[in-house]
mmCIF file of C-alpha atoms in Angstrom:
data_model
loop_
_atom_site.group_PDB
_atom_site.id
_atom_site.type_symbol
_atom_site.label_atom_id
_atom_site.label_comp_id
_atom_site.label_asym_id
_atom_site.label_seq_id
_atom_site.Cartn_x
_atom_site.Cartn_y
_atom_site.Cartn_z
ATOM 1 C CA UNK A 1 -139.113 45.818 -5.874
ATOM 2 C CA UNK A 2 -135.603 44.782 -6.808
ATOM 3 C CA UNK A 3 -132.753 46.238 -4.822
ATOM 4 C CA UNK A 4 -129.090 46.254 -5.753
ATOM 5 C CA UNK A 5 -128.582 43.604 -3.140
ATOM 6 C CA UNK A 6 -131.042 41.600 -1.111
ATOM 7 C CA UNK A 7 -131.680 42.649 2.441
ATOM 8 C CA UNK A 8 -132.953 40.573 5.305
ATOM 9 C CA UNK A 9 -135.672 41.741 7.614
ATOM 10 C CA UNK A 10 -134.062 43.091 10.727
ATOM 11 C CA UNK A 11 -135.603 42.230 14.050
ATOM 12 C CA UNK A 12 -137.063 45.042 16.066
ATOM 13 C CA UNK A 13 -135.507 45.455 19.497
ATOM 14 C CA UNK A 14 -137.739 46.662 22.248
ATOM 15 C CA UNK A 15 -136.464 49.658 24.203
ATOM 16 C CA UNK A 16 -138.722 49.166 27.192
ATOM 17 C CA UNK A 17 -135.956 47.565 29.235
ATOM 18 C CA UNK A 18 -133.312 50.159 28.440
ATOM 19 C CA UNK A 19 -132.276 52.101 31.505
ATOM 20 C CA UNK A 20 -132.634 55.903 31.429
ATOM 21 C CA UNK A 21 -128.876 56.297 31.695
ATOM 22 C CA UNK A 22 -128.406 54.313 28.484
ATOM 23 C CA UNK A 23 -130.920 56.434 26.645
ATOM 24 C CA UNK A 24 -129.254 59.627 27.800
ATOM 25 C CA UNK A 25 -125.869 58.503 26.522
ATOM 26 C CA UNK A 26 -127.180 58.217 22.960
ATOM 27 C CA UNK A 27 -127.327 61.983 22.614
ATOM 28 C CA UNK A 28 -123.636 62.277 23.394
ATOM 29 C CA UNK A 29 -122.388 59.676 20.907
ATOM 30 C CA UNK A 30 -119.112 60.712 19.322
ATOM 31 C CA UNK A 31 -119.524 60.843 15.534
ATOM 32 C CA UNK A 32 -116.136 59.394 14.648
ATOM 33 C CA UNK A 33 -116.822 59.212 10.918
ATOM 34 C CA UNK A 34 -117.623 62.931 10.578
ATOM 35 C CA UNK A 35 -114.463 63.905 12.399
ATOM 36 C CA UNK A 36 -112.465 61.397 10.357
ATOM 37 C CA UNK A 37 -113.509 63.202 7.158
ATOM 38 C CA UNK A 38 -112.518 66.569 8.586
ATOM 39 C CA UNK A 39 -109.191 65.189 9.790
ATOM 40 C CA UNK A 40 -108.600 63.646 6.356
ATOM 41 C CA UNK A 41 -109.224 67.022 4.689
ATOM 42 C CA UNK A 42 -106.809 68.743 7.060
ATOM 43 C CA UNK A 43 -104.128 66.103 6.452
ATOM 44 C CA UNK A 44 -104.579 66.361 2.671
ATOM 45 C CA UNK A 45 -104.318 70.153 2.854
ATOM 46 C CA UNK A 46 -101.150 69.977 4.990
ATOM 47 C CA UNK A 47 -99.464 67.387 2.746
ATOM 48 C CA UNK A 48 -100.188 69.126 -0.536
ATOM 49 C CA UNK A 49 -99.551 72.541 0.985
ATOM 50 C CA UNK A 50 -96.097 71.371 2.065
ATOM 51 C CA UNK A 51 -95.139 69.712 -1.234
ATOM 52 C CA UNK A 52 -96.413 72.620 -3.364
ATOM 53 C CA UNK A 53 -94.735 75.324 -1.306
ATOM 54 C CA UNK A 54 -98.094 76.613 -0.048
ATOM 55 C CA UNK A 55 -99.594 77.039 -3.527
ATOM 56 C CA UNK A 56 -102.251 74.410 -2.825
ATOM 57 C CA UNK A 57 -103.678 76.626 -0.062
ATOM 58 C CA UNK A 58 -103.493 79.850 -2.051
ATOM 59 C CA UNK A 59 -106.693 81.786 -2.660
ATOM 60 C CA UNK A 60 -106.437 81.224 -6.384
ATOM 61 C CA UNK A 61 -106.091 77.460 -6.091
ATOM 62 C CA UNK A 62 -108.854 77.203 -3.493
ATOM 63 C CA UNK A 63 -111.127 79.051 -5.897
ATOM 64 C CA UNK A 64 -110.206 76.639 -8.696
ATOM 65 C CA UNK A 65 -110.660 73.691 -6.349
ATOM 66 C CA UNK A 66 -114.200 74.625 -5.364
ATOM 67 C CA UNK A 67 -115.108 75.359 -8.975
ATOM 68 C CA UNK A 68 -113.802 71.963 -10.071
ATOM 69 C CA UNK A 69 -115.612 70.076 -7.317
ATOM 70 C CA UNK A 70 -119.000 71.606 -8.172
ATOM 71 C CA UNK A 71 -119.952 69.057 -10.847
ATOM 72 C CA UNK A 72 -119.083 66.001 -8.727
ATOM 73 C CA UNK A 73 -120.743 67.580 -5.672
ATOM 74 C CA UNK A 74 -124.038 68.075 -7.524
ATOM 75 C CA UNK A 75 -123.921 64.467 -8.724
ATOM 76 C CA UNK A 76 -123.022 63.246 -5.212
ATOM 77 C CA UNK A 77 -126.086 64.993 -3.771
ATOM 78 C CA UNK A 78 -128.397 63.013 -6.049
ATOM 79 C CA UNK A 79 -126.361 59.817 -5.814
ATOM 80 C CA UNK A 80 -126.686 59.890 -2.026
ATOM 81 C CA UNK A 81 -130.465 59.572 -2.302
ATOM 82 C CA UNK A 82 -130.154 56.826 -4.911
ATOM 83 C CA UNK A 83 -127.768 54.749 -2.792
ATOM 84 C CA UNK A 84 -129.680 55.401 0.432
ATOM 85 C CA UNK A 85 -132.750 53.995 -1.330
ATOM 86 C CA UNK A 86 -130.788 50.812 -2.033
ATOM 87 C CA UNK A 87 -130.006 51.418 -5.708
ATOM 88 C CA UNK A 88 -127.161 52.642 -7.905
ATOM 89 C CA UNK A 89 -126.876 54.867 -10.983
ATOM 90 C CA UNK A 90 -124.012 54.149 -13.365
ATOM 91 C CA UNK A 91 -125.331 56.433 -16.092
ATOM 92 C CA UNK A 92 -124.889 59.866 -14.503
ATOM 93 C CA UNK A 93 -121.620 60.564 -16.350
ATOM 94 C CA UNK A 94 -123.297 59.920 -19.697
ATOM 95 C CA UNK A 95 -126.304 62.019 -18.647
ATOM 96 C CA UNK A 96 -123.946 64.874 -17.768
ATOM 97 C CA UNK A 97 -122.405 64.650 -21.234
ATOM 98 C CA UNK A 98 -125.769 64.370 -23.004
ATOM 99 C CA UNK A 99 -127.562 67.178 -21.148
ATOM 100 C CA UNK A 100 -124.539 69.447 -21.487
ATOM 101 C CA UNK A 101 -124.423 68.572 -25.178
ATOM 102 C CA UNK A 102 -128.133 69.366 -25.575
ATOM 103 C CA UNK A 103 -127.645 72.779 -23.960
ATOM 104 C CA UNK A 104 -124.640 73.469 -26.195
ATOM 105 C CA UNK A 105 -126.443 72.369 -29.383
ATOM 106 C CA UNK A 106 -129.436 74.565 -28.563
ATOM 107 C CA UNK A 107 -127.085 77.476 -27.819
ATOM 108 C CA UNK A 108 -124.421 77.159 -30.473
ATOM 109 C CA UNK A 109 -126.265 75.559 -33.382
ATOM 110 C CA UNK A 110 -129.902 76.578 -32.965
ATOM 111 C CA UNK A 111 -129.528 80.029 -31.399
ATOM 112 C CA UNK A 112 -131.604 79.456 -28.272
ATOM 113 C CA UNK A 113 -131.101 81.852 -25.370
ATOM 114 C CA UNK A 114 -129.333 80.812 -22.172
ATOM 115 C CA UNK A 115 -132.408 80.337 -19.980
ATOM 116 C CA UNK A 116 -134.250 78.193 -22.523
ATOM 117 C CA UNK A 117 -131.155 76.044 -23.094
ATOM 118 C CA UNK A 118 -130.706 75.449 -19.374
ATOM 119 C CA UNK A 119 -134.360 74.555 -18.876
ATOM 120 C CA UNK A 120 -134.186 72.136 -21.798
ATOM 121 C CA UNK A 121 -131.123 70.419 -20.310
ATOM 122 C CA UNK A 122 -132.786 70.039 -16.908
ATOM 123 C CA UNK A 123 -136.004 68.709 -18.437
ATOM 124 C CA UNK A 124 -134.027 66.258 -20.561
ATOM 125 C CA UNK A 125 -132.220 65.012 -17.451
ATOM 126 C CA UNK A 126 -135.489 64.607 -15.544
ATOM 127 C CA UNK A 127 -137.074 62.685 -18.437
ATOM 128 C CA UNK A 128 -134.067 60.365 -18.595
ATOM 129 C CA UNK A 129 -134.385 59.807 -14.841
ATOM 130 C CA UNK A 130 -138.098 59.122 -15.270
ATOM 131 C CA UNK A 131 -137.360 56.520 -17.948
ATOM 132 C CA UNK A 132 -134.747 54.740 -15.830
ATOM 133 C CA UNK A 133 -136.870 54.961 -12.708
ATOM 134 C CA UNK A 134 -139.811 53.396 -14.552
ATOM 135 C CA UNK A 135 -137.724 50.391 -15.602
ATOM 136 C CA UNK A 136 -136.326 50.003 -12.097
ATOM 137 C CA UNK A 137 -139.445 50.607 -10.016
ATOM 138 C CA UNK A 138 -142.279 49.366 -12.222
ATOM 139 C CA UNK A 139 -140.581 46.693 -14.330
ATOM 140 C CA UNK A 140 -138.330 45.327 -11.570
ATOM 141 C CA UNK A 141 -135.162 45.493 -13.656
ATOM 142 C CA UNK A 142 -132.164 45.931 -11.318
ATOM 143 C CA UNK A 143 -130.960 49.522 -11.289
ATOM 144 C CA UNK A 144 -127.429 48.293 -11.911
ATOM 145 C CA UNK A 145 -128.510 46.851 -15.279
ATOM 146 C CA UNK A 146 -130.840 49.713 -16.214
ATOM 147 C CA UNK A 147 -128.247 52.404 -15.608
ATOM 148 C CA UNK A 148 -125.412 50.360 -17.096
ATOM 149 C CA UNK A 149 -127.451 50.157 -20.271
ATOM 150 C CA UNK A 150 -128.287 53.839 -19.948
ATOM 151 C CA UNK A 151 -124.592 54.687 -19.696
ATOM 152 C CA UNK A 152 -124.103 53.237 -23.175
ATOM 153 C CA UNK A 153 -127.373 54.506 -24.652
ATOM 154 C CA UNK A 154 -126.958 58.137 -23.632
ATOM 155 C CA UNK A 155 -123.328 58.252 -24.718
ATOM 156 C CA UNK A 156 -124.449 56.921 -28.089
ATOM 157 C CA UNK A 157 -127.232 59.512 -28.319
ATOM 158 C CA UNK A 158 -124.701 62.274 -27.613
ATOM 159 C CA UNK A 159 -122.422 60.977 -30.365
ATOM 160 C CA UNK A 160 -125.355 60.889 -32.757
ATOM 161 C CA UNK A 161 -126.641 64.368 -31.935
ATOM 162 C CA UNK A 162 -123.215 66.001 -32.038
ATOM 163 C CA UNK A 163 -122.031 63.959 -35.052
ATOM 164 C CA UNK A 164 -118.836 63.346 -33.080
ATOM 165 C CA UNK A 165 -117.946 67.058 -33.061
ATOM 166 C CA UNK A 166 -116.987 69.423 -30.277
ATOM 167 C CA UNK A 167 -119.764 71.984 -29.874
ATOM 168 C CA UNK A 168 -118.490 75.491 -29.147
ATOM 169 C CA UNK A 169 -119.518 79.079 -29.850
ATOM 170 C CA UNK A 170 -121.602 79.436 -26.681
ATOM 171 C CA UNK A 171 -122.844 82.807 -25.471
ATOM 172 C CA UNK A 172 -121.048 84.785 -22.772
ATOM 173 C CA UNK A 173 -124.064 84.588 -20.459
ATOM 174 C CA UNK A 174 -123.993 80.793 -20.628
ATOM 175 C CA UNK A 175 -120.257 80.702 -19.923
ATOM 176 C CA UNK A 176 -120.672 82.889 -16.851
ATOM 177 C CA UNK A 177 -122.666 80.155 -15.072
ATOM 178 C CA UNK A 178 -119.600 78.040 -14.522
ATOM 179 C CA UNK A 179 -116.891 80.685 -14.392
ATOM 180 C CA UNK A 180 -118.280 83.835 -12.749
ATOM 181 C CA UNK A 181 -117.828 85.067 -9.187
ATOM 182 C CA UNK A 182 -119.999 86.852 -6.658
ATOM 183 C CA UNK A 183 -119.089 90.441 -5.748
ATOM 184 C CA UNK A 184 -117.116 90.635 -2.514
ATOM 185 C CA UNK A 185 -119.873 92.361 -0.530
ATOM 186 C CA UNK A 186 -122.456 89.796 -1.686
ATOM 187 C CA UNK A 187 -120.159 86.987 -0.579
ATOM 188 C CA UNK A 188 -119.777 88.470 2.894
ATOM 189 C CA UNK A 189 -123.528 89.066 3.207
ATOM 190 C CA UNK A 190 -124.269 85.459 2.282
ATOM 191 C CA UNK A 191 -121.604 84.224 4.687
ATOM 192 C CA UNK A 192 -123.104 86.168 7.603
ATOM 193 C CA UNK A 193 -126.595 84.984 6.657
ATOM 194 C CA UNK A 194 -125.284 81.419 6.707
ATOM 195 C CA UNK A 195 -123.789 81.926 10.175
ATOM 196 C CA UNK A 196 -127.048 83.394 11.512
ATOM 197 C CA UNK A 197 -129.021 80.485 10.059
ATOM 198 C CA UNK A 198 -126.685 77.991 11.736
ATOM 199 C CA UNK A 199 -127.253 79.556 15.168
ATOM 200 C CA UNK A 200 -131.000 79.918 14.560
ATOM 201 C CA UNK A 201 -131.313 76.300 13.446
ATOM 202 C CA UNK A 202 -129.415 75.028 16.469
ATOM 203 C CA UNK A 203 -131.466 77.137 18.896
ATOM 204 C CA UNK A 204 -134.684 75.896 17.301
ATOM 205 C CA UNK A 205 -133.503 72.291 17.433
ATOM 206 C CA UNK A 206 -132.613 72.537 21.117
ATOM 207 C CA UNK A 207 -135.966 74.153 21.922
ATOM 208 C CA UNK A 208 -137.820 71.401 20.061
ATOM 209 C CA UNK A 209 -135.913 68.645 21.879
ATOM 210 C CA UNK A 210 -136.658 70.305 25.192
ATOM 211 C CA UNK A 211 -140.354 70.553 24.320
ATOM 212 C CA UNK A 212 -140.418 66.842 23.514
ATOM 213 C CA UNK A 213 -138.704 66.011 26.785
ATOM 214 C CA UNK A 214 -135.486 64.836 25.141
ATOM 215 C CA UNK A 215 -132.005 65.354 26.558
ATOM 216 C CA UNK A 216 -129.997 68.146 24.902
ATOM 217 C CA UNK A 217 -126.214 67.889 24.568
ATOM 218 C CA UNK A 218 -124.240 70.313 26.683
ATOM 219 C CA UNK A 219 -124.636 73.929 25.603
ATOM 220 C CA UNK A 220 -120.901 74.325 25.071
ATOM 221 C CA UNK A 221 -120.697 71.245 22.846
ATOM 222 C CA UNK A 222 -123.638 72.240 20.646
ATOM 223 C CA UNK A 223 -122.701 75.875 20.151
ATOM 224 C CA UNK A 224 -118.983 75.100 20.116
ATOM 225 C CA UNK A 225 -119.566 73.163 16.900
ATOM 226 C CA UNK A 226 -121.626 76.002 15.442
ATOM 227 C CA UNK A 227 -118.888 78.488 16.276
ATOM 228 C CA UNK A 228 -116.314 76.228 14.616
ATOM 229 C CA UNK A 229 -118.474 75.923 11.478
ATOM 230 C CA UNK A 230 -119.010 79.695 11.455
ATOM 231 C CA UNK A 231 -115.279 80.370 11.698
ATOM 232 C CA UNK A 232 -114.685 78.016 8.749
ATOM 233 C CA UNK A 233 -117.359 79.766 6.663
ATOM 234 C CA UNK A 234 -115.984 83.236 7.363
ATOM 235 C CA UNK A 235 -112.367 82.163 6.831
ATOM 236 C CA UNK A 236 -113.242 80.465 3.529
ATOM 237 C CA UNK A 237 -115.123 83.580 2.417
ATOM 238 C CA UNK A 238 -112.080 85.689 3.287
ATOM 239 C CA UNK A 239 -109.743 83.406 1.335
ATOM 240 C CA UNK A 240 -111.977 83.320 -1.737
ATOM 241 C CA UNK A 241 -112.515 87.092 -1.649
ATOM 242 C CA UNK A 242 -108.744 87.551 -1.713
ATOM 243 C CA UNK A 243 -108.889 86.212 -5.267
ATOM 244 C CA UNK A 244 -112.021 87.014 -7.298
ATOM 245 C CA UNK A 245 -114.788 86.199 -4.845
ATOM 246 C CA UNK A 246 -117.001 83.204 -4.200
ATOM 247 C CA UNK A 247 -117.415 81.136 -7.399
ATOM 248 C CA UNK A 248 -121.006 80.930 -8.614
ATOM 249 C CA UNK A 249 -120.788 77.098 -8.994
ATOM 250 C CA UNK A 250 -119.964 76.844 -5.278
ATOM 251 C CA UNK A 251 -123.078 78.885 -4.434
ATOM 252 C CA UNK A 252 -125.166 76.549 -6.631
ATOM 253 C CA UNK A 253 -123.766 73.539 -4.755
ATOM 254 C CA UNK A 254 -124.546 75.118 -1.367
ATOM 255 C CA UNK A 255 -128.121 75.969 -2.394
ATOM 256 C CA UNK A 256 -128.800 72.494 -3.790
ATOM 257 C CA UNK A 257 -127.215 70.867 -0.737
ATOM 258 C CA UNK A 258 -129.430 72.953 1.552
ATOM 259 C CA UNK A 259 -132.571 72.027 -0.392
ATOM 260 C CA UNK A 260 -131.809 68.320 -0.388
ATOM 261 C CA UNK A 261 -130.661 68.292 3.243
ATOM 262 C CA UNK A 262 -134.036 69.751 4.177
ATOM 263 C CA UNK A 263 -135.798 67.269 1.893
ATOM 264 C CA UNK A 264 -134.001 64.235 3.289
ATOM 265 C CA UNK A 265 -134.242 65.242 6.959
ATOM 266 C CA UNK A 266 -137.468 67.213 7.311
ATOM 267 C CA UNK A 267 -139.941 65.763 4.791
ATOM 268 C CA UNK A 268 -141.913 62.532 4.631
ATOM 269 C CA UNK A 269 -140.330 61.780 1.245
ATOM 270 C CA UNK A 270 -136.863 61.844 2.787
ATOM 271 C CA UNK A 271 -137.920 59.581 5.648
ATOM 272 C CA UNK A 272 -139.516 57.182 3.174
ATOM 273 C CA UNK A 273 -136.256 56.910 1.199
ATOM 274 C CA UNK A 274 -134.276 56.008 4.309
ATOM 275 C CA UNK A 275 -136.954 53.521 5.334
ATOM 276 C CA UNK A 276 -136.968 51.877 1.902
ATOM 277 C CA UNK A 277 -133.197 51.558 1.859
ATOM 278 C CA UNK A 278 -133.029 50.314 5.442
ATOM 279 C CA UNK A 279 -135.691 47.604 5.075
ATOM 280 C CA UNK A 280 -137.855 47.522 1.968
ATOM 281 C CA UNK A 281 -140.180 44.834 3.319
ATOM 282 C CA UNK A 282 -140.898 46.764 6.507
ATOM 283 C CA UNK A 283 -141.387 49.965 4.501
ATOM 284 C CA UNK A 284 -143.950 48.247 2.258
ATOM 285 C CA UNK A 285 -145.801 46.828 5.256
ATOM 286 C CA UNK A 286 -145.975 50.297 6.816
ATOM 287 C CA UNK A 287 -147.819 51.630 3.765
ATOM 288 C CA UNK A 288 -145.014 53.413 1.887
ATOM 289 C CA UNK A 289 -145.471 53.494 -1.894
ATOM 290 C CA UNK A 290 -142.131 51.915 -2.814
ATOM 291 C CA UNK A 291 -142.380 52.192 -6.601
ATOM 292 C CA UNK A 292 -143.478 55.826 -6.699
ATOM 293 C CA UNK A 293 -140.761 57.012 -4.319
ATOM 294 C CA UNK A 294 -138.033 55.121 -6.191
ATOM 295 C CA UNK A 295 -139.284 56.730 -9.392
ATOM 296 C CA UNK A 296 -139.008 60.182 -7.777
ATOM 297 C CA UNK A 297 -135.437 59.442 -6.674
ATOM 298 C CA UNK A 298 -134.327 58.678 -10.232
ATOM 299 C CA UNK A 299 -136.129 61.740 -11.611
ATOM 300 C CA UNK A 300 -134.272 63.937 -9.110
ATOM 301 C CA UNK A 301 -130.987 62.224 -9.980
ATOM 302 C CA UNK A 302 -131.571 62.897 -13.676
ATOM 303 C CA UNK A 303 -132.423 66.551 -13.056
ATOM 304 C CA UNK A 304 -129.298 67.028 -10.924
ATOM 305 C CA UNK A 305 -127.213 65.380 -13.644
ATOM 306 C CA UNK A 306 -128.698 68.007 -15.960
ATOM 307 C CA UNK A 307 -127.516 70.744 -13.582
ATOM 308 C CA UNK A 308 -124.054 69.154 -13.530
ATOM 309 C CA UNK A 309 -124.068 68.976 -17.333
ATOM 310 C CA UNK A 310 -124.819 72.682 -17.597
ATOM 311 C CA UNK A 311 -122.083 73.536 -15.068
ATOM 312 C CA UNK A 312 -119.485 71.431 -16.871
ATOM 313 C CA UNK A 313 -120.334 72.711 -20.347
ATOM 314 C CA UNK A 314 -120.405 76.290 -19.094
ATOM 315 C CA UNK A 315 -117.023 75.976 -17.376
ATOM 316 C CA UNK A 316 -115.396 74.412 -20.448
ATOM 317 C CA UNK A 317 -117.312 76.769 -22.767
ATOM 318 C CA UNK A 318 -117.856 73.769 -25.050
ATOM 319 C CA UNK A 319 -119.427 70.312 -25.142
ATOM 320 C CA UNK A 320 -117.360 67.279 -26.105
ATOM 321 C CA UNK A 321 -118.350 63.707 -26.838
ATOM 322 C CA UNK A 322 -116.415 62.369 -23.849
ATOM 323 C CA UNK A 323 -117.680 64.947 -21.352
ATOM 324 C CA UNK A 324 -118.627 63.376 -18.017
ATOM 325 C CA UNK A 325 -116.696 60.154 -18.600
ATOM 326 C CA UNK A 326 -116.130 58.244 -15.320
ATOM 327 C CA UNK A 327 -118.009 60.908 -13.342
ATOM 328 C CA UNK A 328 -120.377 58.226 -12.081
ATOM 329 C CA UNK A 329 -117.439 56.528 -10.353
ATOM 330 C CA UNK A 330 -116.289 59.788 -8.774
ATOM 331 C CA UNK A 331 -119.822 60.502 -7.530
ATOM 332 C CA UNK A 332 -120.201 57.026 -6.037
ATOM 333 C CA UNK A 333 -116.747 57.260 -4.453
ATOM 334 C CA UNK A 334 -117.611 60.662 -2.950
ATOM 335 C CA UNK A 335 -120.780 59.220 -1.392
ATOM 336 C CA UNK A 336 -119.014 56.167 0.028
ATOM 337 C CA UNK A 337 -116.130 58.227 1.397
ATOM 338 C CA UNK A 338 -118.719 60.546 2.939
ATOM 339 C CA UNK A 339 -120.312 57.695 4.867
ATOM 340 C CA UNK A 340 -123.119 56.525 2.575
ATOM 341 C CA UNK A 341 -123.592 52.777 2.911
ATOM 342 C CA UNK A 342 -123.803 50.775 -0.315
ATOM 343 C CA UNK A 343 -126.242 48.508 1.521
ATOM 344 C CA UNK A 344 -128.755 51.360 1.659
ATOM 345 C CA UNK A 345 -130.523 53.162 4.479
ATOM 346 C CA UNK A 346 -127.551 55.245 5.595
ATOM 347 C CA UNK A 347 -125.968 58.405 4.213
ATOM 348 C CA UNK A 348 -126.009 62.187 4.353
ATOM 349 C CA UNK A 349 -125.580 65.060 1.928
ATOM 350 C CA UNK A 350 -122.847 66.891 3.831
ATOM 351 C CA UNK A 351 -120.676 63.789 3.995
ATOM 352 C CA UNK A 352 -121.049 63.253 0.240
ATOM 353 C CA UNK A 353 -119.971 66.829 -0.499
ATOM 354 C CA UNK A 354 -116.951 66.468 1.798
ATOM 355 C CA UNK A 355 -116.177 63.238 -0.040
ATOM 356 C CA UNK A 356 -116.347 65.116 -3.352
ATOM 357 C CA UNK A 357 -113.991 67.749 -1.942
ATOM 358 C CA UNK A 358 -111.546 65.027 -0.856
ATOM 359 C CA UNK A 359 -111.590 63.400 -4.301
ATOM 360 C CA UNK A 360 -111.136 66.744 -6.070
ATOM 361 C CA UNK A 361 -108.376 67.794 -3.659
ATOM 362 C CA UNK A 362 -106.429 64.638 -4.453
ATOM 363 C CA UNK A 363 -106.729 65.271 -8.192
ATOM 364 C CA UNK A 364 -105.834 68.924 -7.822
ATOM 365 C CA UNK A 365 -102.929 68.417 -5.427
ATOM 366 C CA UNK A 366 -101.318 65.583 -7.373
ATOM 367 C CA UNK A 367 -101.654 67.574 -10.607
ATOM 368 C CA UNK A 368 -99.925 70.539 -8.966
ATOM 369 C CA UNK A 369 -97.120 68.196 -7.910
ATOM 370 C CA UNK A 370 -96.807 67.010 -11.532
ATOM 371 C CA UNK A 371 -97.489 63.429 -10.479
ATOM 372 C CA UNK A 372 -98.320 61.212 -13.441
ATOM 373 C CA UNK A 373 -101.986 60.547 -14.104
ATOM 374 C CA UNK A 374 -101.792 56.814 -13.481
ATOM 375 C CA UNK A 375 -100.848 57.436 -9.850
ATOM 376 C CA UNK A 376 -103.977 59.554 -9.414
ATOM 377 C CA UNK A 377 -106.154 56.639 -10.512
ATOM 378 C CA UNK A 378 -104.289 54.250 -8.209
ATOM 379 C CA UNK A 379 -104.608 56.506 -5.157
ATOM 380 C CA UNK A 380 -108.311 57.226 -5.752
ATOM 381 C CA UNK A 381 -108.996 53.524 -6.253
ATOM 382 C CA UNK A 382 -107.255 52.607 -3.015
ATOM 383 C CA UNK A 383 -109.179 55.284 -1.120
ATOM 384 C CA UNK A 384 -112.458 53.900 -2.476
ATOM 385 C CA UNK A 385 -111.569 50.337 -1.439
ATOM 386 C CA UNK A 386 -110.597 51.494 2.059
ATOM 387 C CA UNK A 387 -113.826 53.501 2.398
ATOM 388 C CA UNK A 388 -115.967 50.484 1.450
ATOM 389 C CA UNK A 389 -113.961 48.260 3.793
ATOM 390 C CA UNK A 390 -114.591 50.675 6.654
ATOM 391 C CA UNK A 391 -118.307 50.742 5.808
ATOM 392 C CA UNK A 392 -118.514 46.923 5.821
ATOM 393 C CA UNK A 393 -116.591 46.759 9.097
ATOM 394 C CA UNK A 394 -119.008 49.225 10.698
ATOM 395 C CA UNK A 395 -121.996 47.243 9.403
ATOM 396 C CA UNK A 396 -120.639 44.058 11.000
ATOM 397 C CA UNK A 397 -120.159 45.824 14.310
#
């Protein structure tokens, strides 16, 4: 098993001598990083809102913002699992372009219907992930090299299939995937369902901790957070419904995030991925099938890149040969900003999506301010460096 960087076996610290008071304090640990992301979003919104005369916070721009962030968010969901497992995928941008191109070719040139084209794009992405995962897991080629080669290969395949042409003439039903909106009443229903699920999940979590004899945080702290999240959901729904409604791409992101949050937190597969990334030697000694689980991670990443390819092609209503260029860097940056450690073993889906929103907000806000493109690259690069520096500093501590 070859990881992106070598890890040393960490010593196990016995907790038998820890006093009860110390154990109790763990449950009340202040998650500084999560609040830092939220504060950063608020600061970004205030700055761009001020310099754009409030246009940045308008319902129309918020709708555009969430539509634009959908592709990077989907990629960040899969990239989180890849990085947590101790690997990297530099090919996702090329996979986005290739799978989107496949869907467009099947639609525009071969007359396939929308459903069949989408399924073909997702299957193509999963097969690509299977191929890369096989080289990484079963042939011990570093994922950095495998996916760097894949980045070139898949871009070349797209150029060959499309003959260097822009593929257009897609059906209206295909275009609606990336540009349609939910009816207002449906948006409100989904928002209220989301709020109910938040309260139900928290109540169930507290009951489970109590059953296991664990200390629960104060009732006001736990449900205060849920109330704050609920207010944000309802306010966002209100703002989006003031324009055309909740964008369908945003709903797709929320559904995928929910599925993969459950997978990473509540299933044995998710626990195995964190164990592998945290200490591959210990994971192997505990009986985890390292190769098979790494293979699954890359298959999921490929399939999610296929979803992102469909979303991008649908939103643009065309497939181009440079579609998805540099998206792998945006996805990695979103994960790192969201708290995913490049050393593996640490990361979460919500943080990655917030990171994607931060990256997209910077692009969107600076474009609205008519700031030249080179400044956007400079600012995003500096943010990435600072995020990695913070991660390394936390690891040392």
